[in-house]
mmCIF file of C-alpha atoms in Angstrom:
data_model
loop_
_atom_site.group_PDB
_atom_site.id
_atom_site.type_symbol
_atom_site.label_atom_id
_atom_site.label_comp_id
_atom_site.label_asym_id
_atom_site.label_seq_id
_atom_site.Cartn_x
_atom_site.Cartn_y
_atom_site.Cartn_z
ATOM 1 C CA MET M 1 -12.332 30.303 -27.402
ATOM 2 C CA ALA M 2 -10.239 32.397 -25.082
ATOM 3 C CA GLY M 3 -8.995 30.605 -22.176
ATOM 4 C CA SER M 4 -6.364 28.611 -20.517
ATOM 5 C CA GLY M 5 -3.955 31.477 -20.104
ATOM 6 C CA SER M 6 -1.644 30.055 -22.732
ATOM 7 C CA GLY M 7 -3.151 32.140 -25.497
ATOM 8 C CA SER M 8 -3.477 29.031 -27.623
ATOM 9 C CA GLY M 9 -7.268 29.158 -27.733
ATOM 10 C CA THR M 10 -7.670 25.718 -26.194
ATOM 11 C CA PRO M 11 -10.064 25.450 -23.272
ATOM 12 C CA CYS M 12 -8.794 24.723 -19.775
ATOM 13 C CA ALA M 13 -9.204 21.242 -18.314
ATOM 14 C CA SER M 14 -12.400 22.254 -16.522
ATOM 15 C CA CYS M 15 -14.125 23.778 -19.531
ATOM 16 C CA LYS M 16 -13.025 20.867 -21.694
ATOM 17 C CA LEU M 17 -14.394 18.271 -19.248
ATOM 18 C CA LEU M 18 -17.619 20.191 -18.598
ATOM 19 C CA ARG M 19 -17.965 21.087 -22.292
ATOM 20 C CA ARG M 20 -18.177 24.798 -21.666
ATOM 21 C CA ARG M 21 -16.796 27.755 -23.507
ATOM 22 C CA CYS M 22 -13.593 28.843 -21.724
ATOM 23 C CA THR M 23 -13.692 32.608 -21.244
ATOM 24 C CA SER M 24 -10.980 34.975 -20.112
ATOM 25 C CA GLU M 25 -12.727 35.157 -16.706
ATOM 26 C CA CYS M 26 -12.579 31.382 -16.183
ATOM 27 C CA VAL M 27 -11.495 30.826 -12.570
ATOM 28 C CA PHE M 28 -10.079 27.382 -13.425
ATOM 29 C CA ALA M 29 -7.918 28.327 -16.426
ATOM 30 C CA PRO M 30 -4.813 29.540 -14.524
ATOM 31 C CA TYR M 31 -4.727 26.430 -12.345
ATOM 32 C CA PHE M 32 -5.984 23.602 -14.552
ATOM 33 C CA PRO M 33 -4.458 23.878 -18.035
ATOM 34 C CA ALA M 34 -5.791 21.584 -20.767
ATOM 35 C CA GLU M 35 -2.813 19.219 -20.507
ATOM 36 C CA GLU M 36 -3.654 18.543 -16.834
ATOM 37 C CA ALA M 37 -7.174 17.252 -17.445
ATOM 38 C CA GLN M 38 -6.693 14.296 -15.078
ATOM 39 C CA ARG M 39 -5.963 16.634 -12.152
ATOM 40 C CA PHE M 40 -9.147 18.587 -12.673
ATOM 41 C CA ALA M 41 -11.207 15.439 -13.273
ATOM 42 C CA MET M 42 -10.082 14.101 -9.896
ATOM 43 C CA VAL M 43 -10.855 17.383 -8.079
ATOM 44 C CA HIS M 44 -14.231 17.614 -9.852
ATOM 45 C CA ARG M 45 -15.109 14.019 -8.935
ATOM 46 C CA VAL M 46 -14.395 14.601 -5.247
ATOM 47 C CA PHE M 47 -15.520 18.200 -4.676
ATOM 48 C CA GLY M 48 -17.622 19.167 -7.694
ATOM 49 C CA ALA M 49 -16.767 21.973 -10.105
ATOM 50 C CA SER M 50 -19.304 24.369 -8.598
ATOM 51 C CA ASN M 51 -17.906 23.948 -5.071
ATOM 52 C CA VAL M 52 -14.327 24.329 -6.292
ATOM 53 C CA SER M 53 -15.291 27.491 -8.178
ATOM 54 C CA LYS M 54 -16.897 28.958 -5.031
ATOM 55 C CA MET M 55 -13.861 28.027 -2.923
ATOM 56 C CA LEU M 56 -11.436 29.618 -5.381
ATOM 57 C CA LEU M 57 -13.487 32.811 -5.572
ATOM 58 C CA ASP M 58 -13.482 33.012 -1.739
ATOM 59 C CA VAL M 59 -9.683 32.792 -1.615
ATOM 60 C CA PRO M 60 -7.537 35.877 -2.376
ATOM 61 C CA PRO M 61 -5.839 35.508 -5.802
ATOM 62 C CA PRO M 62 -2.271 35.291 -4.389
ATOM 63 C CA GLN M 63 -3.320 32.277 -2.277
ATOM 64 C CA ARG M 64 -5.218 30.421 -4.997
ATOM 65 C CA PRO M 65 -2.262 28.356 -6.281
ATOM 66 C CA ASP M 66 -1.803 26.951 -2.775
ATOM 67 C CA ALA M 67 -5.542 26.337 -2.448
ATOM 68 C CA VAL M 68 -5.568 24.422 -5.748
ATOM 69 C CA SER M 69 -2.542 22.424 -4.673
ATOM 70 C CA SER M 70 -4.340 21.539 -1.445
ATOM 71 C CA LEU M 71 -7.517 20.550 -3.263
ATOM 72 C CA VAL M 72 -5.562 18.330 -5.650
ATOM 73 C CA TYR M 73 -3.752 16.686 -2.732
ATOM 74 C CA GLU M 74 -6.974 16.088 -0.808
ATOM 75 C CA ALA M 75 -8.789 14.783 -3.892
ATOM 76 C CA ASN M 76 -5.908 12.420 -4.640
ATOM 77 C CA ALA M 77 -5.940 11.167 -1.038
ATOM 78 C CA ARG M 78 -9.721 10.700 -1.149
ATOM 79 C CA MET M 79 -9.457 8.732 -4.406
ATOM 80 C CA ARG M 80 -6.848 6.421 -2.846
ATOM 81 C CA ASP M 81 -8.713 6.089 0.457
ATOM 82 C CA PRO M 82 -12.422 6.906 0.039
ATOM 83 C CA VAL M 83 -13.167 6.495 3.749
ATOM 84 C CA TYR M 84 -10.384 8.449 5.444
ATOM 85 C CA GLY M 85 -8.822 10.497 2.633
ATOM 86 C CA CYS M 86 -5.910 12.631 3.780
ATOM 87 C CA VAL M 87 -6.786 11.937 7.425
ATOM 88 C CA ALA M 88 -5.236 8.473 6.960
ATOM 89 C CA ALA M 89 -1.926 10.046 5.937
ATOM 90 C CA ILE M 90 -2.121 12.543 8.806
ATOM 91 C CA SER M 91 -2.829 9.770 11.337
ATOM 92 C CA PHE M 92 0.012 7.675 9.964
ATOM 93 C CA LEU M 93 2.419 10.602 10.259
ATOM 94 C CA GLN M 94 1.211 11.469 13.775
ATOM 95 C CA ASN M 95 1.780 7.852 14.859
ATOM 96 C CA GLN M 96 5.222 7.923 13.282
ATOM 97 C CA VAL M 97 6.052 11.160 15.132
ATOM 98 C CA SER M 98 4.882 9.585 18.419
ATOM 99 C CA GLN M 99 7.033 6.506 17.845
ATOM 100 C CA LEU M 100 10.048 8.640 16.988
ATOM 101 C CA GLN M 101 9.498 10.765 20.100
ATOM 102 C CA MET M 102 9.445 7.595 22.230
ATOM 103 C CA GLN M 103 12.630 6.355 20.571
ATOM 104 C CA LEU M 104 14.240 9.734 21.190
ATOM 105 C CA ALA M 105 13.200 9.665 24.861
ATOM 106 C CA LEU M 106 14.677 6.168 25.198
ATOM 107 C CA ALA M 107 17.899 7.311 23.540
ATOM 108 C CA HIS M 108 18.105 10.298 25.924
ATOM 109 C CA ALA M 109 17.529 8.000 28.914
ATOM 110 C CA GLU M 110 20.187 5.582 27.675
ATOM 111 C CA THR M 111 22.631 8.446 27.139
ATOM 112 C CA ALA M 112 21.972 9.744 30.661
ATOM 113 C CA ALA M 113 22.476 6.252 32.117
ATOM 114 C CA LEU M 114 25.757 5.832 30.242
ATOM 115 C CA GLN M 115 26.968 9.246 31.388
ATOM 116 C CA LEU M 116 26.088 8.364 34.980
ATOM 117 C CA GLN M 117 27.916 5.044 34.638
ATOM 118 C CA LEU M 118 30.973 6.829 33.237
ATOM 119 C CA GLN M 119 30.919 9.357 36.081
ATOM 120 C CA GLN M 120 30.669 6.500 38.584
ATOM 121 C CA GLN M 121 33.654 4.765 36.976
ATOM 122 C CA HIS M 122 35.683 7.978 37.213
ATOM 123 C CA GLN M 123 34.589 8.426 40.823
ATOM 124 C CA ASP M 124 35.545 4.810 41.601
ATOM 125 C CA GLN M 125 38.943 5.346 39.980
ATOM 126 C CA ASP M 126 39.424 8.556 41.948
ATOM 127 C CA ASP M 127 38.359 6.806 45.178
ATOM 128 C CA HIS M 128 40.720 3.897 44.464
ATOM 129 C CA HIS M 129 43.577 6.312 43.762
ATOM 130 C CA HIS M 130 42.771 8.233 46.949
ATOM 131 C CA GLN M 131 42.721 5.004 49.008
ATOM 132 C CA GLN M 132 45.985 3.908 47.415
ATOM 133 C CA CYS M 133 47.592 7.245 48.340
ATOM 134 C CA ILE M 134 46.360 6.901 51.935
ATOM 135 C CA LEU M 135 47.783 3.378 52.152
ATOM 136 C CA GLU M 136 51.082 4.484 50.648
ATOM 137 C CA ASN M 137 51.259 7.432 53.062
ATOM 138 C CA ALA M 138 50.443 5.154 55.991
ATOM 139 C CA ALA M 139 53.118 2.677 54.883
ATOM 140 C CA ALA M 140 55.646 5.487 54.464
ATOM 141 C CA HIS M 141 54.717 6.897 57.867
ATOM 142 C CA HIS M 142 55.045 3.452 59.441
ATOM 143 C CA GLN M 143 58.440 3.005 57.762
ATOM 144 C CA LEU M 144 59.540 6.387 59.082
ATOM 145 C CA MET M 145 58.437 5.471 62.592
ATOM 146 C CA LEU M 146 60.364 2.217 62.386
ATOM 147 C CA GLN M 147 63.472 4.027 61.185
ATOM 148 C CA GLU M 148 63.119 6.604 63.934
ATOM 149 C CA ALA M 149 62.722 3.894 66.541
ATOM 150 C CA PHE M 150 65.738 2.082 65.155
ATOM 151 C CA LEU M 151 67.826 5.257 65.152
ATOM 152 C CA LYS M 152 66.884 6.018 68.736
ATOM 153 C CA LYS M 153 67.880 2.511 69.704
ATOM 154 C CA GLU M 154 71.187 2.593 67.848
ATOM 155 C CA SER M 155 72.082 6.153 68.591
ATOM 156 C CA MET M 156 75.568 6.707 70.002
ATOM 157 C CA TRP M 157 74.539 9.791 71.898
ATOM 158 C CA THR M 158 72.081 8.216 74.236
#
């Protein structure tokens, strides 16, 4: 038996499970070695060996490892959740993204409100300082007027 790409003569997981002779042209051998029989059994149970073979042959060889990885993931999800499969995980993640986006929007709104509050406090402080300066100037001006009036009254030259 040629086969699983390891040169050991043992059939790949697919050929072993399906009790076939594993040839050098076996489409499953590079992706389902004999020691990963459980992975292939799961993919076979969900998709069927014939369908998986057709899918792999339709995919360019450089992309096949990713295709197998995807099939294994989807089969695993379908085994855990026979009704929704990987759609359940996708929905869960989409809901989580939506919740996080709402939390982020709330955090942005809170940050904007705090920045506005801080600006208002600075403006209030500036206004208070400005009013205090006006009052001090008015008091100084009043004091000057009083002194001037006093000097005019007490002047020796008038």
